[in-house]
Amino acid sequence: MPPRPGAEVSEVLPSVQQQIASLCALPEIRSAFTWLRAREPQLAQWQLELARIAAPPFGESARGAWLAEKFKELGLEQVHTDEVGNVFGTHSGQRHGYVTLSAHLDTVFPAGTPLNVRQQGSRLYGPGVSDNGAGVTAILAIAAVLQAVGLRHALPLLFIGNVGEEGEGDLRGMRHIFSAPRWKDSIHYSLVLDGAGSDTIVAEALGSRRFEVIVRGPGGHSWSDFGAPNPIVVLARAIQSFAQTPVPAVPKTTFNVGVIRGGASVNSIPESASMRVDIRSTSMAEMERLERALRYALDQAVEEESQATEARAPSHRWPFGLSFELVAIGNRPAGELHPQAHIMQVIRAVDAQLGNAAQVQRASTDANIPLSLGLEAIAIGGGGTGGGAHTLQEWFDCSGRELGLKRILLALLGLAGKAL
Ligand SMILES: [Zn+2]
């Protein structure tokens, strides 16, 4: 839809509101709502099942195979897995182009993490049960309800379980999909499901840059080579100084030193040490400024430790000195939705129809990729409530999941348009 001059961001066009209201009045939609309420036990079962299949970063294939089987059982067509592990299934429509409904399959938990997935009343517990157990379950619920009530629509729906959203995955699943002209040129709208909840609309893509910093030195024996430059000390000095970099509250900008490694034994001067740094901002310029601050802190730290080496062992010559390397391990583009984007009109009309209050947010999700390409995309929750994301205490409460699923179904069909 072309932007209307003068239309306020806060206004939903009456035509869009009307379209959602008439969608809601269809008997198939009423049956779909009843189905979603009645099948909650089945949905919780799927969620527990998938959370029990480990999906560490770069190790999503078992969960992907499980999802592909479910897609087939639920009657999706052209079910297949691409070369990076993204799983696809389609629900055909009458026109060309796609509306995607996607959820990431991966978790932040490394291989071997004890999964202890369990249910207590309406609550499910276990690592990844909400992020993104809630999103993947919602995709299955929508595929299942479409099959159950025989809903038809104009644009085909493309269901995707994608790899590589979390951490070092660096959105590789979505990046791969949108680098293929076959998909990039045919996907009109992307609806991304990430985590629990019904009260948010992520329409702005939070950018991030992540680095592995490796400091190297000659190493040596702690007693006989005393004085040799120490990479761990360089890291400590660099962290101390980088951590004092001021950051603005607006645009919100953050940094974190998340992992530190190095050394071989207590009586060895280490040959290398490394750390992982995460920089995030709503502004590209702030991310660049922090990257420069990090490089400066490292330059200074190397300089100081080299001088300290001179002072400790003035006559000693080492085979080589200190060096550091900054390796980019993550780079998520920032971007935002056009204020009059149709996808925003549709989700806000759906929320008005359902009496649901939702806030527009900026976050880093799979939607970063289409948003950074100027395409229409939002990320929303899979319903219910959740907490403890990225911890072993993660939980998901199924109560109220129905609202989230109704919201997803209406948004998806609103975007796909009416079948003739
Ligand atoms: Zn997630």
Coordinates of C-alpha atoms and ligand atoms in Angstrom, one line a residue:
M1 CA 0.0 0.0 0.0
P2 CA 1.5 3.4 -0.9
P3 CA 2.0 5.7 2.1
R4 CA -0.7 8.3 2.5
P5 CA 0.5 11.8 2.8
G6 CA -0.2 13.2 6.2
A7 CA -1.3 9.9 7.7
E8 CA -0.2 9.7 11.4
V9 CA 1.9 6.8 12.6
S10 CA -0.7 6.3 15.3
E11 CA -3.7 6.1 12.9
V12 CA -4.9 2.8 11.6
L13 CA -6.6 3.3 8.2
P14 CA -10.3 2.6 8.4
S15 CA -10.0 0.2 5.4
V16 CA -7.5 -2.0 7.2
Q17 CA -9.5 -2.0 10.5
Q18 CA -12.6 -3.0 8.4
Q19 CA -10.7 -5.8 6.7
I20 CA -9.7 -7.3 10.1
A21 CA -13.2 -6.9 11.5
S22 CA -14.7 -8.8 8.5
L23 CA -12.0 -11.4 8.8
C24 CA -13.0 -11.9 12.4
A25 CA -16.6 -12.3 11.5
L26 CA -16.0 -15.3 9.2
P27 CA -17.3 -18.6 10.6
E28 CA -14.0 -20.3 9.8
I29 CA -12.2 -17.8 12.0
R30 CA -14.6 -18.5 14.9
S31 CA -14.0 -22.2 14.5
A32 CA -10.2 -21.5 14.4
F33 CA -10.4 -19.6 17.7
T34 CA -12.3 -22.5 19.3
W35 CA -9.8 -25.0 17.9
L36 CA -6.9 -23.0 19.4
R37 CA -8.5 -22.9 22.8
A38 CA -9.4 -26.6 22.8
R39 CA -6.0 -27.8 21.6
E40 CA -3.8 -26.1 24.2
P41 CA -2.8 -29.5 25.8
Q42 CA -1.5 -30.6 22.4
L43 CA 0.4 -27.4 21.9
A44 CA 2.1 -27.7 25.3
Q45 CA 3.0 -31.3 24.4
W46 CA 4.7 -30.1 21.1
Q47 CA 6.6 -27.4 23.0
L48 CA 7.9 -29.9 25.6
E49 CA 8.9 -32.3 22.8
L50 CA 10.8 -29.7 20.9
A51 CA 12.5 -28.3 24.0
R52 CA 13.8 -31.8 24.7
I53 CA 15.7 -31.8 21.4
A54 CA 19.0 -29.9 21.9
A55 CA 19.5 -27.0 19.5
P56 CA 22.8 -25.3 20.3
P57 CA 24.2 -22.7 18.0
F58 CA 25.3 -24.4 14.8
G59 CA 23.7 -27.7 16.0
E60 CA 20.0 -27.3 15.1
S61 CA 19.7 -30.2 12.7
A62 CA 17.9 -32.6 15.0
R63 CA 15.3 -30.0 15.9
G64 CA 15.0 -29.0 12.3
A65 CA 14.3 -32.7 11.3
W66 CA 11.6 -32.9 13.9
L67 CA 10.0 -29.7 12.7
A68 CA 10.1 -30.9 9.0
E69 CA 8.2 -34.0 10.1
K70 CA 5.6 -31.9 11.9
F71 CA 5.2 -29.6 8.9
K72 CA 4.5 -32.7 6.7
E73 CA 2.0 -34.1 9.3
L74 CA 0.2 -30.8 9.4
G75 CA -0.3 -30.8 5.6
L76 CA 2.2 -28.1 4.6
E77 CA 3.5 -28.4 1.1
Q78 CA 7.0 -28.3 -0.4
V79 CA 8.5 -29.2 2.9
H80 CA 12.3 -29.0 2.6
T81 CA 15.5 -28.0 4.4
D82 CA 18.0 -25.7 2.8
E83 CA 21.8 -26.0 2.8
V84 CA 22.2 -24.1 6.1
G85 CA 19.4 -26.0 7.9
N86 CA 16.4 -23.7 7.6
V87 CA 13.2 -25.7 7.3
F88 CA 10.4 -24.5 5.0
G89 CA 6.8 -25.5 4.3
T90 CA 4.1 -23.6 2.4
H91 CA 0.4 -23.2 2.6
S92 CA -0.6 -22.3 -0.9
G93 CA -2.5 -19.2 -1.9
Q94 CA -4.0 -17.9 -5.1
R95 CA -1.4 -15.2 -5.9
H96 CA 2.3 -14.9 -6.2
G97 CA 4.6 -13.7 -3.4
Y98 CA 4.8 -14.8 0.2
V99 CA 3.9 -13.9 3.7
T100 CA 6.4 -15.6 6.0
L101 CA 5.8 -16.9 9.5
S102 CA 9.2 -17.7 11.0
A103 CA 10.7 -18.7 14.3
H104 CA 14.3 -19.5 15.1
L105 CA 15.1 -23.0 16.1
D106 CA 18.4 -22.4 17.9
T107 CA 18.9 -21.8 21.6
V108 CA 21.8 -20.1 23.4
F109 CA 22.7 -23.2 25.3
P110 CA 25.8 -25.1 24.3
A111 CA 25.7 -28.8 23.4
G112 CA 25.6 -31.0 26.5
T113 CA 23.5 -28.5 28.6
P114 CA 21.2 -30.6 30.8
L115 CA 17.7 -30.0 29.5
N116 CA 15.5 -31.2 32.3
V117 CA 12.3 -30.0 30.5
R118 CA 9.2 -30.5 32.5
Q119 CA 5.6 -29.3 33.1
Q120 CA 4.0 -28.2 36.3
G121 CA 0.4 -27.1 35.9
S122 CA 0.2 -24.5 33.2
R123 CA 4.0 -23.8 33.4
L124 CA 6.7 -25.4 31.3
Y125 CA 10.3 -25.3 32.5
G126 CA 13.6 -25.8 30.7
P127 CA 16.3 -24.0 28.7
G128 CA 14.8 -22.6 25.5
V129 CA 11.2 -23.6 26.4
S130 CA 10.1 -20.0 25.8
D131 CA 12.9 -18.6 23.6
N132 CA 12.1 -20.0 21.2
G133 CA 9.9 -22.9 22.1
A134 CA 7.0 -20.5 22.2
G135 CA 7.7 -19.2 18.7
V136 CA 8.1 -22.6 17.1
T137 CA 5.0 -23.9 18.9
A138 CA 3.0 -21.0 17.6
I139 CA 4.0 -21.8 14.0
L140 CA 2.9 -25.3 14.5
A141 CA -0.4 -24.2 16.0
I142 CA -1.1 -21.9 13.0
A143 CA -0.2 -24.6 10.5
A144 CA -2.5 -27.0 12.4
V145 CA -5.4 -24.7 12.7
L146 CA -5.2 -23.8 9.0
Q147 CA -5.4 -27.5 8.2
A148 CA -8.2 -28.1 10.7
V149 CA -10.6 -25.4 9.6
G150 CA -9.6 -25.1 5.9
L151 CA -8.9 -21.4 5.8
R152 CA -8.0 -19.9 2.4
H153 CA -6.1 -16.8 1.5
A154 CA -4.7 -14.9 -1.4
L155 CA -0.9 -14.8 -0.9
P156 CA 0.8 -18.1 -0.1
L157 CA 2.1 -18.5 3.5
L158 CA 5.7 -19.6 3.9
F159 CA 6.4 -21.3 7.3
I160 CA 10.1 -21.2 8.3
G161 CA 12.0 -22.7 11.2
N162 CA 15.3 -20.9 10.8
V163 CA 18.7 -21.5 12.2
G164 CA 21.3 -19.2 13.7
E165 CA 19.4 -16.3 15.4
E166 CA 21.1 -16.4 18.8
G167 CA 24.5 -15.1 19.7
E168 CA 27.2 -16.2 17.3
G169 CA 24.6 -17.6 14.9
D170 CA 24.5 -13.9 13.9
L171 CA 21.2 -14.2 12.1
R172 CA 22.8 -16.6 9.6
G173 CA 19.6 -18.4 8.9
M174 CA 17.7 -15.3 7.9
R175 CA 20.7 -13.8 6.2
H176 CA 20.9 -16.9 4.0
I177 CA 17.2 -16.7 3.1
F178 CA 17.3 -13.1 2.2
S179 CA 20.5 -13.4 0.2
A180 CA 18.6 -15.8 -2.2
P181 CA 16.8 -13.7 -4.9
R182 CA 14.2 -16.5 -5.0
W183 CA 13.1 -15.5 -1.5
K184 CA 14.2 -11.9 -1.2
D185 CA 12.2 -10.8 -4.3
S186 CA 9.1 -12.8 -3.4
I187 CA 8.6 -12.2 0.3
H188 CA 6.2 -9.3 0.8
Y189 CA 5.8 -9.4 4.5
S190 CA 7.8 -11.2 7.3
L191 CA 6.2 -12.0 10.6
V192 CA 8.8 -13.2 13.0
L193 CA 7.8 -15.1 16.2
D194 CA 10.4 -14.8 19.0
G195 CA 9.7 -15.8 22.6
A196 CA 6.5 -15.5 24.6
G197 CA 4.0 -12.7 25.0
S198 CA 1.4 -10.7 23.1
D199 CA 2.2 -7.2 24.2
T200 CA 5.1 -6.1 21.9
I201 CA 5.7 -5.3 18.3
V202 CA 9.4 -5.1 17.3
A203 CA 9.5 -2.8 14.4
E204 CA 13.0 -1.4 14.8
A205 CA 16.1 -3.4 14.5
L206 CA 18.7 -3.0 17.3
G207 CA 22.1 -3.3 15.8
S208 CA 25.1 -5.0 17.4
R209 CA 28.7 -5.6 16.8
R210 CA 30.6 -8.4 18.5
F211 CA 34.3 -9.0 18.7
E212 CA 36.7 -11.7 19.8
V213 CA 39.9 -9.9 21.0
I214 CA 43.0 -12.1 21.0
V215 CA 46.2 -10.8 22.6
R216 CA 49.5 -12.7 22.0
G217 CA 52.9 -12.5 23.6
P218 CA 56.1 -14.6 23.9
G219 CA 54.9 -16.5 27.0
G220 CA 57.4 -18.1 29.3
H221 CA 58.1 -19.6 32.7
S222 CA 56.7 -17.7 35.6
W223 CA 60.0 -17.8 37.5
S224 CA 62.8 -17.9 35.0
D225 CA 61.1 -15.6 32.4
F226 CA 59.7 -13.2 34.9
G227 CA 59.1 -9.8 33.3
A228 CA 57.8 -11.1 30.0
P229 CA 54.8 -9.2 28.7
N230 CA 51.6 -10.9 29.9
P231 CA 48.5 -11.0 27.5
I232 CA 46.1 -11.6 30.5
V233 CA 47.4 -8.4 32.1
V234 CA 46.9 -6.6 28.8
L235 CA 43.3 -7.7 28.7
A236 CA 42.8 -6.7 32.3
R237 CA 44.2 -3.2 31.6
A238 CA 42.1 -2.9 28.4
I239 CA 38.9 -4.0 30.1
Q240 CA 39.5 -1.5 33.0
S241 CA 39.8 1.4 30.6
F242 CA 37.2 0.3 28.0
A243 CA 34.6 -0.2 30.8
Q244 CA 34.8 3.5 31.6
T245 CA 33.7 4.6 28.2
P246 CA 30.7 6.8 28.6
V247 CA 27.5 5.8 26.7
P248 CA 24.4 7.9 26.1
A249 CA 21.0 6.9 27.4
V250 CA 19.6 8.1 24.1
P251 CA 20.3 6.6 21.6
K252 CA 20.6 3.7 24.0
T253 CA 24.0 2.1 23.7
T254 CA 25.5 -0.7 25.7
F255 CA 28.6 -2.9 25.9
N256 CA 29.5 -6.1 27.6
V257 CA 32.6 -8.2 28.1
G258 CA 31.0 -11.6 28.2
V259 CA 33.7 -14.2 28.0
I260 CA 37.4 -14.1 29.0
R261 CA 39.8 -16.9 28.4
G262 CA 43.6 -17.5 28.4
G263 CA 46.6 -19.1 29.9
A264 CA 47.9 -22.6 30.3
S265 CA 48.9 -23.1 33.9
V266 CA 49.5 -21.2 37.1
N267 CA 53.2 -21.1 36.6
S268 CA 53.3 -20.1 32.9
I269 CA 53.2 -16.6 31.5
P270 CA 50.4 -17.0 29.0
E271 CA 51.1 -17.0 25.2
S272 CA 47.7 -15.7 24.5
A273 CA 44.4 -14.5 26.1
S274 CA 41.1 -13.6 24.6
M275 CA 37.8 -11.9 25.4
R276 CA 34.5 -11.5 23.7
V277 CA 32.9 -8.1 23.6
D278 CA 29.3 -7.2 22.6
I279 CA 28.4 -3.6 21.6
R280 CA 24.8 -2.6 20.9
S281 CA 23.0 0.5 19.9
T282 CA 20.1 1.9 18.2
S283 CA 22.6 4.1 16.3
M284 CA 25.3 2.9 13.9
A285 CA 27.4 6.0 14.8
E286 CA 27.5 5.0 18.5
M287 CA 28.5 1.4 17.6
E288 CA 31.3 2.8 15.5
R289 CA 32.4 5.1 18.4
L290 CA 32.5 2.2 20.9
E291 CA 34.5 0.1 18.5
R292 CA 37.0 2.9 18.2
A293 CA 37.1 3.1 22.1
L294 CA 37.8 -0.6 22.3
R295 CA 40.7 -0.4 19.8
Y296 CA 42.1 2.6 21.7
A297 CA 41.9 0.8 25.0
L298 CA 43.7 -2.2 23.5
D299 CA 46.4 0.0 21.9
Q300 CA 46.9 1.8 25.3
A301 CA 47.0 -1.5 27.2
V302 CA 49.6 -3.0 24.9
E303 CA 51.7 0.2 25.3
E304 CA 51.4 0.2 29.1
E305 CA 52.3 -3.5 29.4
S306 CA 55.2 -3.1 27.1
Q307 CA 56.5 -0.2 29.2
A308 CA 55.9 -2.3 32.4
T309 CA 57.9 -5.1 30.8
E310 CA 60.9 -2.8 30.2
A311 CA 60.7 -1.7 33.9
R312 CA 60.6 -5.3 35.2
A313 CA 63.3 -6.8 33.0
P314 CA 65.3 -3.9 31.5
S315 CA 68.1 -6.0 30.0
H316 CA 66.0 -8.9 28.6
R317 CA 65.2 -9.2 24.9
W318 CA 62.1 -11.2 24.0
P319 CA 61.8 -13.0 20.6
F320 CA 58.7 -10.9 19.9
G321 CA 56.5 -8.4 21.7
L322 CA 52.8 -8.1 22.3
S323 CA 50.2 -8.0 19.6
F324 CA 46.4 -8.0 19.5
E325 CA 43.8 -9.0 16.9
L326 CA 40.2 -7.9 16.8
V327 CA 38.0 -10.4 15.0
A328 CA 34.4 -9.5 14.2
I329 CA 32.2 -12.4 15.3
G330 CA 28.9 -10.7 14.9
N331 CA 27.5 -7.8 13.0
R332 CA 23.8 -7.2 13.0
P333 CA 22.5 -4.4 10.9
A334 CA 20.2 -1.8 12.4
G335 CA 17.1 -0.7 10.5
E336 CA 13.5 0.4 11.0
L337 CA 10.1 0.0 9.5
H338 CA 8.6 2.7 7.3
P339 CA 6.1 4.6 9.6
Q340 CA 3.1 3.9 7.3
A341 CA 4.1 0.3 6.6
H342 CA 1.2 -2.0 5.8
I343 CA 2.4 -4.6 8.3
M344 CA 2.2 -2.1 11.1
Q345 CA -1.3 -1.1 10.1
V346 CA -2.4 -4.7 10.1
I347 CA -0.9 -5.7 13.5
R348 CA -2.3 -2.5 15.1
A349 CA -5.7 -3.2 13.6
V350 CA -5.6 -6.8 14.9
D351 CA -4.6 -5.5 18.4
A352 CA -7.5 -3.0 18.3
Q353 CA -9.9 -5.8 17.2
L354 CA -8.7 -8.1 20.0
G355 CA -8.6 -5.3 22.6
N356 CA -4.9 -6.0 23.1
A357 CA -2.5 -3.3 24.2
A358 CA 1.0 -3.7 22.6
Q359 CA 4.1 -1.5 22.6
V360 CA 6.4 -0.8 19.7
Q361 CA 9.9 -1.8 20.6
R362 CA 13.4 -1.9 19.2
A363 CA 15.3 -5.2 19.6
S364 CA 17.7 -7.5 17.8
T365 CA 15.7 -10.3 16.1
D366 CA 15.5 -12.2 12.8
A367 CA 13.5 -9.2 11.6
N368 CA 16.8 -7.1 11.5
I369 CA 17.6 -8.7 8.1
P370 CA 14.4 -7.9 6.2
L371 CA 14.2 -4.5 8.0
S372 CA 17.8 -3.6 7.0
L373 CA 16.9 -4.4 3.4
G374 CA 13.9 -2.0 3.6
L375 CA 11.4 -4.8 3.6
E376 CA 8.3 -5.0 5.8
A377 CA 8.9 -7.1 8.8
I378 CA 8.0 -7.2 12.5
A379 CA 8.7 -9.6 15.4
I380 CA 6.1 -10.5 17.9
G381 CA 5.7 -13.1 20.7
G382 CA 4.1 -16.5 20.5
G383 CA 1.6 -15.8 23.2
G384 CA 1.5 -16.9 26.9
T385 CA 4.1 -15.5 29.2
G386 CA 7.7 -16.4 29.8
G387 CA 10.7 -15.5 31.8
G388 CA 14.3 -16.4 32.6
A389 CA 15.3 -16.3 28.9
H390 CA 18.9 -17.4 28.3
T391 CA 19.1 -19.1 31.7
L392 CA 18.6 -22.7 32.9
Q393 CA 15.6 -21.5 34.9
E394 CA 13.7 -20.5 31.8
W395 CA 9.9 -21.0 32.0
F396 CA 6.8 -20.5 29.8
D397 CA 3.2 -20.2 31.1
C398 CA 0.6 -21.4 28.7
S399 CA -2.2 -19.4 30.3
G400 CA -3.3 -16.8 27.8
R401 CA -1.4 -18.3 24.8
E402 CA -4.7 -18.2 22.9
L403 CA -4.7 -14.4 22.7
G404 CA -1.2 -14.5 21.1
L405 CA -2.2 -17.2 18.6
K406 CA -5.4 -15.3 17.6
R407 CA -3.2 -12.3 17.0
I408 CA -0.7 -14.2 14.9
L409 CA -3.5 -15.9 12.8
L410 CA -5.4 -12.6 12.1
A411 CA -2.2 -10.7 11.3
L412 CA -1.0 -13.5 8.9
L413 CA -4.4 -13.7 7.1
G414 CA -4.8 -9.9 7.1
L415 CA -1.4 -9.7 5.3
A416 CA -2.1 -12.5 3.0
G417 CA -5.4 -11.0 2.0
K418 CA -8.8 -12.6 1.2
A419 CA -9.0 -15.5 -1.2
L420 CA -11.4 -14.8 -4.1
Ligands
ZN1 ZN 14.8 -15.7 20.5

